[in-house]
Coordinates of C-alpha atoms and ligand atoms in Angstrom, one line a residue:
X1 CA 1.5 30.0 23.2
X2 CA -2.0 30.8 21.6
X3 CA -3.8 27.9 19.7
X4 CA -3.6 27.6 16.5
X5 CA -7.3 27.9 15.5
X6 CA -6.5 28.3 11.8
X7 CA -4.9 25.1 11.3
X8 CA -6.6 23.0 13.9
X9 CA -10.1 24.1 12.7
X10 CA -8.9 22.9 9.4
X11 CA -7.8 19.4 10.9
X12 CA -11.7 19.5 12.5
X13 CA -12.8 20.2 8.7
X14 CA -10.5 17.3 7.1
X15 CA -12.4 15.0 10.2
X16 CA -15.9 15.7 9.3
X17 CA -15.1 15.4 5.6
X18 CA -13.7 11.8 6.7
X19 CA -16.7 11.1 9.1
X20 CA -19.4 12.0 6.8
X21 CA -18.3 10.7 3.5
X22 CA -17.6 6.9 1.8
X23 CA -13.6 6.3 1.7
X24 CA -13.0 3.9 -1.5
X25 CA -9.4 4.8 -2.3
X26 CA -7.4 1.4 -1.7
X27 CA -4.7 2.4 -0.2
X28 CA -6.2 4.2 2.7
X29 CA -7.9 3.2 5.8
X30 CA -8.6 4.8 9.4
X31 CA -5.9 4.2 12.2
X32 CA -7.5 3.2 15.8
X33 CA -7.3 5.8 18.1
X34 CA -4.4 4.5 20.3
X35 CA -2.4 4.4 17.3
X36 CA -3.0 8.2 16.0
X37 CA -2.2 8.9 19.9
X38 CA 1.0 7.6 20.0
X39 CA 2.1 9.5 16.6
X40 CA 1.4 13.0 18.4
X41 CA 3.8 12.0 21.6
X42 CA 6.9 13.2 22.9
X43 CA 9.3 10.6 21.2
X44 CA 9.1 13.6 18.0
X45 CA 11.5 15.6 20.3
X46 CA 14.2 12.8 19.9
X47 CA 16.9 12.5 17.5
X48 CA 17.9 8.7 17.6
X49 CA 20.0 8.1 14.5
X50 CA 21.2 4.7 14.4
X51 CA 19.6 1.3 16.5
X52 CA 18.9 0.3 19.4
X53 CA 22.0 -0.3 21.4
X54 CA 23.8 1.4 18.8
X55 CA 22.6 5.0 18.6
X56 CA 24.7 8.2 17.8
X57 CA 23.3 10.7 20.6
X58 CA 22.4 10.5 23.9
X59 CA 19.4 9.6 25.8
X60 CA 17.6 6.9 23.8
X61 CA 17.3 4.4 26.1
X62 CA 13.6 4.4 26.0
X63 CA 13.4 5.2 22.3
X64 CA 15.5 1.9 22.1
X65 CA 13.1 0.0 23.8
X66 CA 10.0 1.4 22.0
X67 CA 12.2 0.4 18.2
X68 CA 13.2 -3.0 19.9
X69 CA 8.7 -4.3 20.8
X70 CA 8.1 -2.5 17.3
X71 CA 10.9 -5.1 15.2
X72 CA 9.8 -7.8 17.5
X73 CA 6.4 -7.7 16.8
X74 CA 6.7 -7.1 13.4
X75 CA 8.9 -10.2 13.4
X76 CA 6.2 -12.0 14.9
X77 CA 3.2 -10.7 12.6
X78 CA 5.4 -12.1 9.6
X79 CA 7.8 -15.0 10.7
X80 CA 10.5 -13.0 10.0
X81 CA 13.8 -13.1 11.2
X82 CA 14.8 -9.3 10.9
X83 CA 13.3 -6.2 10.6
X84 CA 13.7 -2.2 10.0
X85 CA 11.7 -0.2 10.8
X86 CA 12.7 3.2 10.4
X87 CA 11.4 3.8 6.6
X88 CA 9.8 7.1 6.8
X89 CA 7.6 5.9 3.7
X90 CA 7.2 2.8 1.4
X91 CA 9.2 4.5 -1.2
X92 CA 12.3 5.3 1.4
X93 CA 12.3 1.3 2.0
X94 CA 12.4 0.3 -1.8
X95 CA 15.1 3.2 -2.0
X96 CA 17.3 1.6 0.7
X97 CA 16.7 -2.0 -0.8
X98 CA 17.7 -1.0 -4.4
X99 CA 20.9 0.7 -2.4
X100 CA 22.2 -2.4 -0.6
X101 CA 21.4 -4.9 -3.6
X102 CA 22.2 -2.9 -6.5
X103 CA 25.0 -0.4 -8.1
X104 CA 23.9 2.6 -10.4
X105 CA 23.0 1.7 -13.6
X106 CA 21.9 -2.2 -13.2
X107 CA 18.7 -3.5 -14.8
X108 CA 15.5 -4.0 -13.0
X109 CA 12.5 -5.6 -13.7
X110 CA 8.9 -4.6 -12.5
X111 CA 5.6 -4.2 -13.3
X112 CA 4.5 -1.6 -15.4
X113 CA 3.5 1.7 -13.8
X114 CA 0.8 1.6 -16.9
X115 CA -0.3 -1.7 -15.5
X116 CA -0.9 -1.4 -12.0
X117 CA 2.9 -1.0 -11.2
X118 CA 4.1 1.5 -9.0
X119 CA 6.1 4.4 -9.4
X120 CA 9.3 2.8 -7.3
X121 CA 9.4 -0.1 -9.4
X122 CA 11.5 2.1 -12.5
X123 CA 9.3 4.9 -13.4
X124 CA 11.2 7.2 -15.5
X125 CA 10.3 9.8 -13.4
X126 CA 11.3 8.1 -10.2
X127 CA 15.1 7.6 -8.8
X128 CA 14.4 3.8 -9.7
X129 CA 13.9 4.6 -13.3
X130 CA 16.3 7.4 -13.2
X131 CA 19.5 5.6 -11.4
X132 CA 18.8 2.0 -12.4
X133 CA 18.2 0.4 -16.4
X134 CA 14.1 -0.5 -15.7
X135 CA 12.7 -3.3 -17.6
X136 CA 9.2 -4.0 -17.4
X137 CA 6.6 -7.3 -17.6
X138 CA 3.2 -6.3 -18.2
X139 CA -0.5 -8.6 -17.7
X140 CA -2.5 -10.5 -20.4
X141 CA -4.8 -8.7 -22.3
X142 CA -6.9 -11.4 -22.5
X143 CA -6.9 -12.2 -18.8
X144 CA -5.6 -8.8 -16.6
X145 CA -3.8 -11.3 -15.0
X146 CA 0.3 -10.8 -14.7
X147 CA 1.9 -12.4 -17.8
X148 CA 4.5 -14.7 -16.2
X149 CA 5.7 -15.8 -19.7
X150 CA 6.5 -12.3 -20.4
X151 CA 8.4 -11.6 -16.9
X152 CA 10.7 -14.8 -18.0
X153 CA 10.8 -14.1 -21.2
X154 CA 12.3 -10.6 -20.5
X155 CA 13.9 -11.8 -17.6
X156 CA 16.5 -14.6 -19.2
X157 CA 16.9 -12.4 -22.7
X158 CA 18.3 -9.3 -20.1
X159 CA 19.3 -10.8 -16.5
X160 CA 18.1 -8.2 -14.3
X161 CA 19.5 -8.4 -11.1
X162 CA 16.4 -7.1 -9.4
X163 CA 12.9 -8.7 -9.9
X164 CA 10.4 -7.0 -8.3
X165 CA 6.4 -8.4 -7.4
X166 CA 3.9 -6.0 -6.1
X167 CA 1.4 -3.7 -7.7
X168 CA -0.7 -0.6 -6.5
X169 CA -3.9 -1.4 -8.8
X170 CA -4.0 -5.2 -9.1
X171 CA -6.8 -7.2 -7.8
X172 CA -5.3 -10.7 -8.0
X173 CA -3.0 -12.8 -5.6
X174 CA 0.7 -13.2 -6.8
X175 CA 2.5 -17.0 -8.0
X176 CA 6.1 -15.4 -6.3
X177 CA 7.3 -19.6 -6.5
X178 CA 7.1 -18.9 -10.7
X179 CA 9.0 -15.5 -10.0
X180 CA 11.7 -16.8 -7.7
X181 CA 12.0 -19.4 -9.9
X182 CA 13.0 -17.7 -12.7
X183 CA 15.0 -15.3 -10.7
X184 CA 17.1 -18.6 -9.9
X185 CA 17.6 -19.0 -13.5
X186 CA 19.8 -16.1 -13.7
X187 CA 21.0 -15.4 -10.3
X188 CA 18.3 -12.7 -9.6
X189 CA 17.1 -11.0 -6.4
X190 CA 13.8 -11.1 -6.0
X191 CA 11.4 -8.1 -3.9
X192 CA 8.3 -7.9 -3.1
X193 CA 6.3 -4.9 -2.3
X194 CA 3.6 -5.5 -0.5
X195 CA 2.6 -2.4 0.8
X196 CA -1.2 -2.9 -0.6
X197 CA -2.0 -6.8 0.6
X198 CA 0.6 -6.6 3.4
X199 CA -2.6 -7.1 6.3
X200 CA -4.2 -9.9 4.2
X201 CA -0.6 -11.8 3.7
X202 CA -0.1 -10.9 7.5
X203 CA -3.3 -13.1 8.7
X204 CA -2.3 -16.3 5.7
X205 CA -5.2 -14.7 3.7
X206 CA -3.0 -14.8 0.6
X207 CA 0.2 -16.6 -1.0
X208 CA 2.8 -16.0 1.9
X209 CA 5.9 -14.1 -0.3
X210 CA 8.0 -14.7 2.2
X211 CA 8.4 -18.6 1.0
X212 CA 10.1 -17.5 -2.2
X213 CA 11.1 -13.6 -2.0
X214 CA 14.7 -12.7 -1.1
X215 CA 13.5 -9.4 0.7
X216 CA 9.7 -8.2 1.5
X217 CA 9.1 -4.3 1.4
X218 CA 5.8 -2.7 2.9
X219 CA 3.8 0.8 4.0
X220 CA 2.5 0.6 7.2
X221 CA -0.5 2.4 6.8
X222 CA -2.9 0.7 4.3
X223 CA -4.2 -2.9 5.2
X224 CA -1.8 -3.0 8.0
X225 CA -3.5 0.0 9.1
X226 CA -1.5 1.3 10.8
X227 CA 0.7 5.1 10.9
X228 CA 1.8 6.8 7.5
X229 CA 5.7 5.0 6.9
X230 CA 7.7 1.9 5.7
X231 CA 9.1 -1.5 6.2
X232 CA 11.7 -3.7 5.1
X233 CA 11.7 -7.4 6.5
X234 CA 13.7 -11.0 5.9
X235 CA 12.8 -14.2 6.4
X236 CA 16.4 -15.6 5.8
X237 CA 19.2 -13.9 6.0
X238 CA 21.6 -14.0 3.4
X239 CA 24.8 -12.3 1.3
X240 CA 24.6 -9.7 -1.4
X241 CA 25.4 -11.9 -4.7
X242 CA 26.4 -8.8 -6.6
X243 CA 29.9 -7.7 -4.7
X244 CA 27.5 -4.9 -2.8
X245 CA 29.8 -4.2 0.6
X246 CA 29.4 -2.0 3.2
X247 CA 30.9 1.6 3.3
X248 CA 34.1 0.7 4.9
X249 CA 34.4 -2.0 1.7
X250 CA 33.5 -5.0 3.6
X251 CA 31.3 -8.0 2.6
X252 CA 28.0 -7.9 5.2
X253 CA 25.0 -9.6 5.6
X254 CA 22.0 -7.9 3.8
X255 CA 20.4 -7.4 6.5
X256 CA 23.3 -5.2 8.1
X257 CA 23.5 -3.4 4.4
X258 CA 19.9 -3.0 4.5
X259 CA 20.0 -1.5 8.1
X260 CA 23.4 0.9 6.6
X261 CA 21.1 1.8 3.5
X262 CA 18.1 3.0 5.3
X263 CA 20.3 4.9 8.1
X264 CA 22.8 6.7 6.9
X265 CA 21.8 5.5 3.3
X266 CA 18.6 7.0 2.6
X267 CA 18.0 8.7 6.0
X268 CA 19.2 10.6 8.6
X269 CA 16.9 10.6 12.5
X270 CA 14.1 8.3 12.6
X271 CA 10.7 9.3 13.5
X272 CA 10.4 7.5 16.7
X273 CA 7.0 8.9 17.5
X274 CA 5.6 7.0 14.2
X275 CA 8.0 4.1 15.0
X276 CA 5.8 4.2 18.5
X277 CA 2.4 4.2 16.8
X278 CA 4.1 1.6 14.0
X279 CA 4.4 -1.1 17.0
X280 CA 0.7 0.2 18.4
X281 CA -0.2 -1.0 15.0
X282 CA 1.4 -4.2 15.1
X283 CA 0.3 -5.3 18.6
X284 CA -3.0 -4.9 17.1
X285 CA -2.3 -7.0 13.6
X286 CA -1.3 -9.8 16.4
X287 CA -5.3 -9.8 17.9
X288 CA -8.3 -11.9 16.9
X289 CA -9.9 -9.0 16.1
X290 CA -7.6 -7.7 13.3
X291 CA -7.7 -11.5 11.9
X292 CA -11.6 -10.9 11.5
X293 CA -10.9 -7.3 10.4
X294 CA -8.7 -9.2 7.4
X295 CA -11.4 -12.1 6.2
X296 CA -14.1 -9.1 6.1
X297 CA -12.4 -6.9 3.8
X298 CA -11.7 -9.9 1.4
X299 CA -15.5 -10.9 1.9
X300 CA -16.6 -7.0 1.5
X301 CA -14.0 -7.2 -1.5
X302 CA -15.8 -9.9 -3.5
X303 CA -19.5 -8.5 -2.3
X304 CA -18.7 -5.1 -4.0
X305 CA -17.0 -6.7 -7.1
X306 CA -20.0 -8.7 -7.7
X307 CA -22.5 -5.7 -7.3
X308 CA -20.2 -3.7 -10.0
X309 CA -20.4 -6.9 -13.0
X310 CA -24.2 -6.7 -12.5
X311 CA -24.5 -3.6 -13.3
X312 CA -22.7 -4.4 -16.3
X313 CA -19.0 -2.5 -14.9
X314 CA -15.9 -4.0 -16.7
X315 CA -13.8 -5.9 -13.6
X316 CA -10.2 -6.3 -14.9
X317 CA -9.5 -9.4 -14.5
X318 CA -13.6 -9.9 -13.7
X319 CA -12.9 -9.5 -9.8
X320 CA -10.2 -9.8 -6.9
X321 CA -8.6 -12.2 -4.4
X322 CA -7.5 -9.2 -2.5
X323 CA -8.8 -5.5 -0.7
X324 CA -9.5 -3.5 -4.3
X325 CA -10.8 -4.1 -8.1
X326 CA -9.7 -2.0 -10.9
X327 CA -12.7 -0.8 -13.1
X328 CA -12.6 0.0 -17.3
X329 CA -15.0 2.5 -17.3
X330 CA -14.7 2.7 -21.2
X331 CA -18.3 1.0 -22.1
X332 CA -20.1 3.7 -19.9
X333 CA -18.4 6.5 -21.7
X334 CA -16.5 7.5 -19.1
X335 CA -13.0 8.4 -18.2
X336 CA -11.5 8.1 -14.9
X337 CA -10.8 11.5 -14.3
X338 CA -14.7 12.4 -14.5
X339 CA -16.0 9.6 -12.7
X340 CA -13.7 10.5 -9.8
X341 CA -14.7 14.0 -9.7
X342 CA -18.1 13.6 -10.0
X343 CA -18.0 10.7 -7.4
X344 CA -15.5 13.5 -5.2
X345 CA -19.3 15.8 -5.5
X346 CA -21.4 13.1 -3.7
X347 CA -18.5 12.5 -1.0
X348 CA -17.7 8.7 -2.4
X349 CA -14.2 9.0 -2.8
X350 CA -11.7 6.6 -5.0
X351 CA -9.4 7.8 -7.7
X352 CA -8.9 7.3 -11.6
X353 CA -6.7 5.0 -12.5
X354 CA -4.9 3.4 -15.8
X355 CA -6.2 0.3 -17.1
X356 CA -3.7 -2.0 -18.7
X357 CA -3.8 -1.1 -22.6
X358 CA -4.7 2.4 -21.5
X359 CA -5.1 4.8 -24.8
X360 CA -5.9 7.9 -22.3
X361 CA -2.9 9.9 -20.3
X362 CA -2.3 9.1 -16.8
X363 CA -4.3 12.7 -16.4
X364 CA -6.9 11.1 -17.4
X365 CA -7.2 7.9 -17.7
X366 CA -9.7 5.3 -18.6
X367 CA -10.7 3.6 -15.2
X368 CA -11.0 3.8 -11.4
X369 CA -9.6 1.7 -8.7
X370 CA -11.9 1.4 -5.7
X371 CA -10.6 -0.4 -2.3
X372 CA -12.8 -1.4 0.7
X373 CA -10.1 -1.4 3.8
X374 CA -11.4 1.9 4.6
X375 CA -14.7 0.9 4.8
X376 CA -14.3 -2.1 6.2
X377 CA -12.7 -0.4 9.0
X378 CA -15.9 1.6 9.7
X379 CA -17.8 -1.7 10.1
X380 CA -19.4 -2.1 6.8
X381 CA -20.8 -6.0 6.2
X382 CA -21.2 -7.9 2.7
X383 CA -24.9 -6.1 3.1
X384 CA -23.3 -2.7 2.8
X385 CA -21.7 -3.4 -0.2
X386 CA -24.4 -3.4 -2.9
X387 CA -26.0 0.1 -1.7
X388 CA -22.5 1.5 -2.1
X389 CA -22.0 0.4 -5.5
X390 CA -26.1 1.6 -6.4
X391 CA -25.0 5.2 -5.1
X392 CA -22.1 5.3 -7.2
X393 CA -23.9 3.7 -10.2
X394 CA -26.4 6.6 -9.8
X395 CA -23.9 9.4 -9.6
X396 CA -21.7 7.4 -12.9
X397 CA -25.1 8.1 -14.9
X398 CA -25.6 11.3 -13.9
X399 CA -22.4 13.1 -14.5
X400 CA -24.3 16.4 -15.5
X401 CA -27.4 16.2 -13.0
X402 CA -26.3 18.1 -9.9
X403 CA -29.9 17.2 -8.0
X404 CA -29.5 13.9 -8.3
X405 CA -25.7 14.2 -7.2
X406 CA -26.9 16.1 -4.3
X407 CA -29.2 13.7 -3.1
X408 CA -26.9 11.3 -3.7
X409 CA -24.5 13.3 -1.3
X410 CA -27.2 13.6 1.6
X411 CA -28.0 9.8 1.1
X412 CA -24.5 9.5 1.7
X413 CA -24.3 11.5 4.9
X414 CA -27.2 9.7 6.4
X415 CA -25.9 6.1 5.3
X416 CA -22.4 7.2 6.5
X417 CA -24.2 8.2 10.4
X418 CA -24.6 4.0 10.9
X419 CA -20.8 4.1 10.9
X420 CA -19.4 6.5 13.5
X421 CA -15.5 7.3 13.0
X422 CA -13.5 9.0 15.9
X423 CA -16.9 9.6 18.4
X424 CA -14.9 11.1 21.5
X425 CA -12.8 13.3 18.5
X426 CA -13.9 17.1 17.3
Ligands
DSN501 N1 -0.2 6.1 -3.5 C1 -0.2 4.7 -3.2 C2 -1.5 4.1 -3.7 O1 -2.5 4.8 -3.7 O2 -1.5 2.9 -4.1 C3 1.0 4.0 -3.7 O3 2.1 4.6 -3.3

C-alpha cells in the first residue's frame, strides 16, 4: 500500500507548528514518546467489549492483561479502590456517571459554563443540560473565588441529587469538605471532575477530592499527560441512594453500574490501544520525575501569574493554586477573541475565554485562559516565565503592527529552539 504522503506530511506540518511555537492552552500538554508509541500499536485491531475476564469476543487475553496494569496503576496513582478505564473522552465518563446515579429529568448542580464550568456540568446545549434539570452556583464577584454560600444556598432550596466540583478555567484549589458537606444535608451525590488539576491532585499538590467526593471523573491527557480519553475512579465503594439498578432491575454496587454505564451504557469496544498508552502514562505519574514535573508547573504557574499583575493584567481571583490563570482583558481594550488571534500570528497559543460577569458572547468573550503544563513539559524554569509573558505583552499592544508581531514570531522560534520537542521525530 502506497504512503499516504498527503496526510502524513500534514501530521509533519502540525509537528513543526508544535516544535516551533509557545503552547499556553491549559488543557494541553505533550505526551512522552513511549506513550504516543503505544497509541499507534496493534491492540487498535481488537474489539474487547466488556472487562477483563469478562469480555464478549474472543482472543483478549492479552488486551485483558494490558486493562488489568492500566486499573491497577491508576488505583495506585490515586488510592483508589476501583477504576474504569475505558472512557473514550472526559465527557463519555461524566455521561456514564450521570447514567448510573441519575434518571432523566433529575436536577443537577454545577458550575456555570459562564464561570469557568464546563460544558458536561448542564450546558443547555449538552446531554447534561438537555436530559437532566441543571442548576448552577456561580463565584464571587468580589473575590473570583467559588461562592460556597451560593452552592448551599441553591442546593437545600432545590435538592439536586447531583453536585458537581470541577471547572475548566478556574485558577484556585477546591473546599470539596464544604461541598460534601452540604451534599449530606440533602442526601446528594457529590462528583468531581478533575480532568484539569487531576496530575497536581495525583502528586498531594492540591486538596485530595477523594476524602469527601462520592465519585472522581478525569481526562487523561492534560496534567496527567497522558493519551487523549477518560476516567472514572472510587475511593469507597458504595450503593446508588436514588433506586438506580442495573439493566436486569437489580440493586448493584456503583461501581458495577458505573462499569454497566460506560460499556454497554455509553459505549460499545474500547480503544485498547489508548487504554495501552493510558497505563504508559500512569507508570510514569508513579516516578520521581513526574512528582518534580507536578511542583514545576505549580512554581512556573505562580512565576507567570506574577509577571502578568506587573504588567498591570487583571488575574481573576489575582493568581492560581493550580496549572492556569484566567485573564480580564477588559482594561487593555481587548477582547478575548482578538488577543487569541493575534497571539495565534506570533505562534503563542492560548484561547479566549469568559470571565465570570462576562457582558461579551462566548464568541467573543472578554478574557483569555493561559496554562503552563505544556510548557512545563518542554522544560521551561520559573526564569522562562517572565520572557513569555513580555512577548505576549508586546504582541497585546500591538494588535495592528504586523512587524512587530513578526518579530515577535521569529523571537519565538529562536526562544522555542532551547526547548527541543520529539528530536528523533519528522
Ligand atoms: N476543552 C477542554 C478545555 O480546554 O478545558 C475541556 O473539555
Amino acid at each position: 500500500m502506497q504512503k499516504d504522503t498527503q496526510i502524513f506530511d500534514l501530521i509533519n506540518k502540525e509537528l513543526q507548528r508544535q516544535r516551533n511555537g509557545i503552547e499556553l492552552i491549559a488543557s494541553e500538554n505533550f505526551t512522552s514518546l513511549q506513550v504516543m508509541e503505544a497509541m499507534g500499536t496493534v491492540p487498535t485491531n481488537k474489539y474487547a467489549e466488556g472487562y477483563p475476564g469478562k469480555r464478549f469476543y474472543g482472543g483478549c487475553e492479552v488486551i485483558d492483561e494490558i486493562e488489568t496494569i492500566a486499573i491497577n496503576r491508576l488505583k495506585q496513582i490515586f488510592n483508589a479502590s476501583w477504576a474504569n478505564v475505558q472512557p473514550h473522552s472526559g465527557a463519555q465518563a461524566n455521561t456514564a456517571v450521570f447514567l448510573a446515579c441519575l434518571k432523566p429529568g433529575d436536577k443537577i448542580l454545577g458550575l456555570n459554563l459562564s464561570m469557568g464550568g464546563h460544558l458536561t456540568h448542564g450546558s443547555p446545549a449538552n446531554f447534561s443540560g438537555k436530559n437532566y434539570q441543571a442548576l448552577f452556583y456561580g463565584v464571587k464577584k468580589d473575590t473570583g473565588t467559588v461562592d460556597y454560600d451560593q452552592l448551599e444556598a441553591t442546593a437545600l432550596a432545590e435538592k439536586p441529587k447531583l453536585i458537581i466540583c470541577g471547572a475548566s478555567a478556574y485558577s484556585r484549589d477546591w473546599d470539596y469538605k464544604r461541598i460534601r458537606e452540604v451534599a449530606d444535608k440533602i442526601g446528594a451525590l457529590v462528583l468531581a471532575d478533575i480532568a484539569h488539576p487531576a496530575g497536581l491532585i495525583a502528586k498531594g499538590l492540591l486538596n485530595d477530592p477523594f476524602e469527601h467526593c462520592h465519585i472522581v471523573s478525569s481526562t487523561t491527557h492534560k496534567t496527567l499527560r497522558g493519551p487523549r480519553g477518560g476516567i472514572i475512579m472510587l475511593r469507597h465503594d458504595f450503593d446508588n441512594p436514588f433506586g438506580v439498578k442495573d439493566p436486569k432491575g437489580n440493586i448493584r454496587p456503583m461501581s458495577a453500574l458505573l462499569d454497566l454505564a460506560v460499556f454497554p451504557g455509553v459505549q460499545g469496544g474500547p480503544l485498547e490501544h489508548i487504554i495501552a498508552a493510558k497505563a504508559v502514562s500512569f507508570g510514569e505519574i508513579l516516578t520521581d520525575d513526574y512528582t518534580a514535573y507536578a511542583k514545576k508547573v505549580i512554581s512556573n504557574a505562580q512565576a507567570m501569574a506574577t509577571a502578568f499583575v506587573k504588567r498591570g493584567y487583571d488575574l481573576i481571583s489575582n493568581g492560581t493554586d493550580n496549572h492556569l490563570m484566567l485573564i480580564d482583558l477588559r482594561n487593555k481594550n481587548l477582547t478575548g477573541k482578538k488577543a487569541q488571534e493575534t497571539l495565534d500570528k506570533a505562534h503563542i497559543t492560548l484561547n479566549k475565554n469568559a470571565v465570570p460577569f462576562d457582558d461579551k458572547s462566548p464568541f467573543v468573550t472578554s478574557g483569555i485562559r493561559v496554562g503552563v503544563p505544556a510548557v512545563t513539559t518542554r522544560g521551561m524554569q520559573e526564569e522562562h516565565m517572565e520572557p513569555i509573558v513580555e512577548m505576549i505583552d508586546t504582541v497585546l499592544t500591538n494588535t495592528e503592527n504586523v512587524k512587530q508581531i513578526e518579530a515577535v514570531q521569529e523571537q519565538v522560534h529562536r526562544f522555542m529552539q532551547q526547548f527541543p520537542l520529539y528530536p528523533g521525530l519528522g
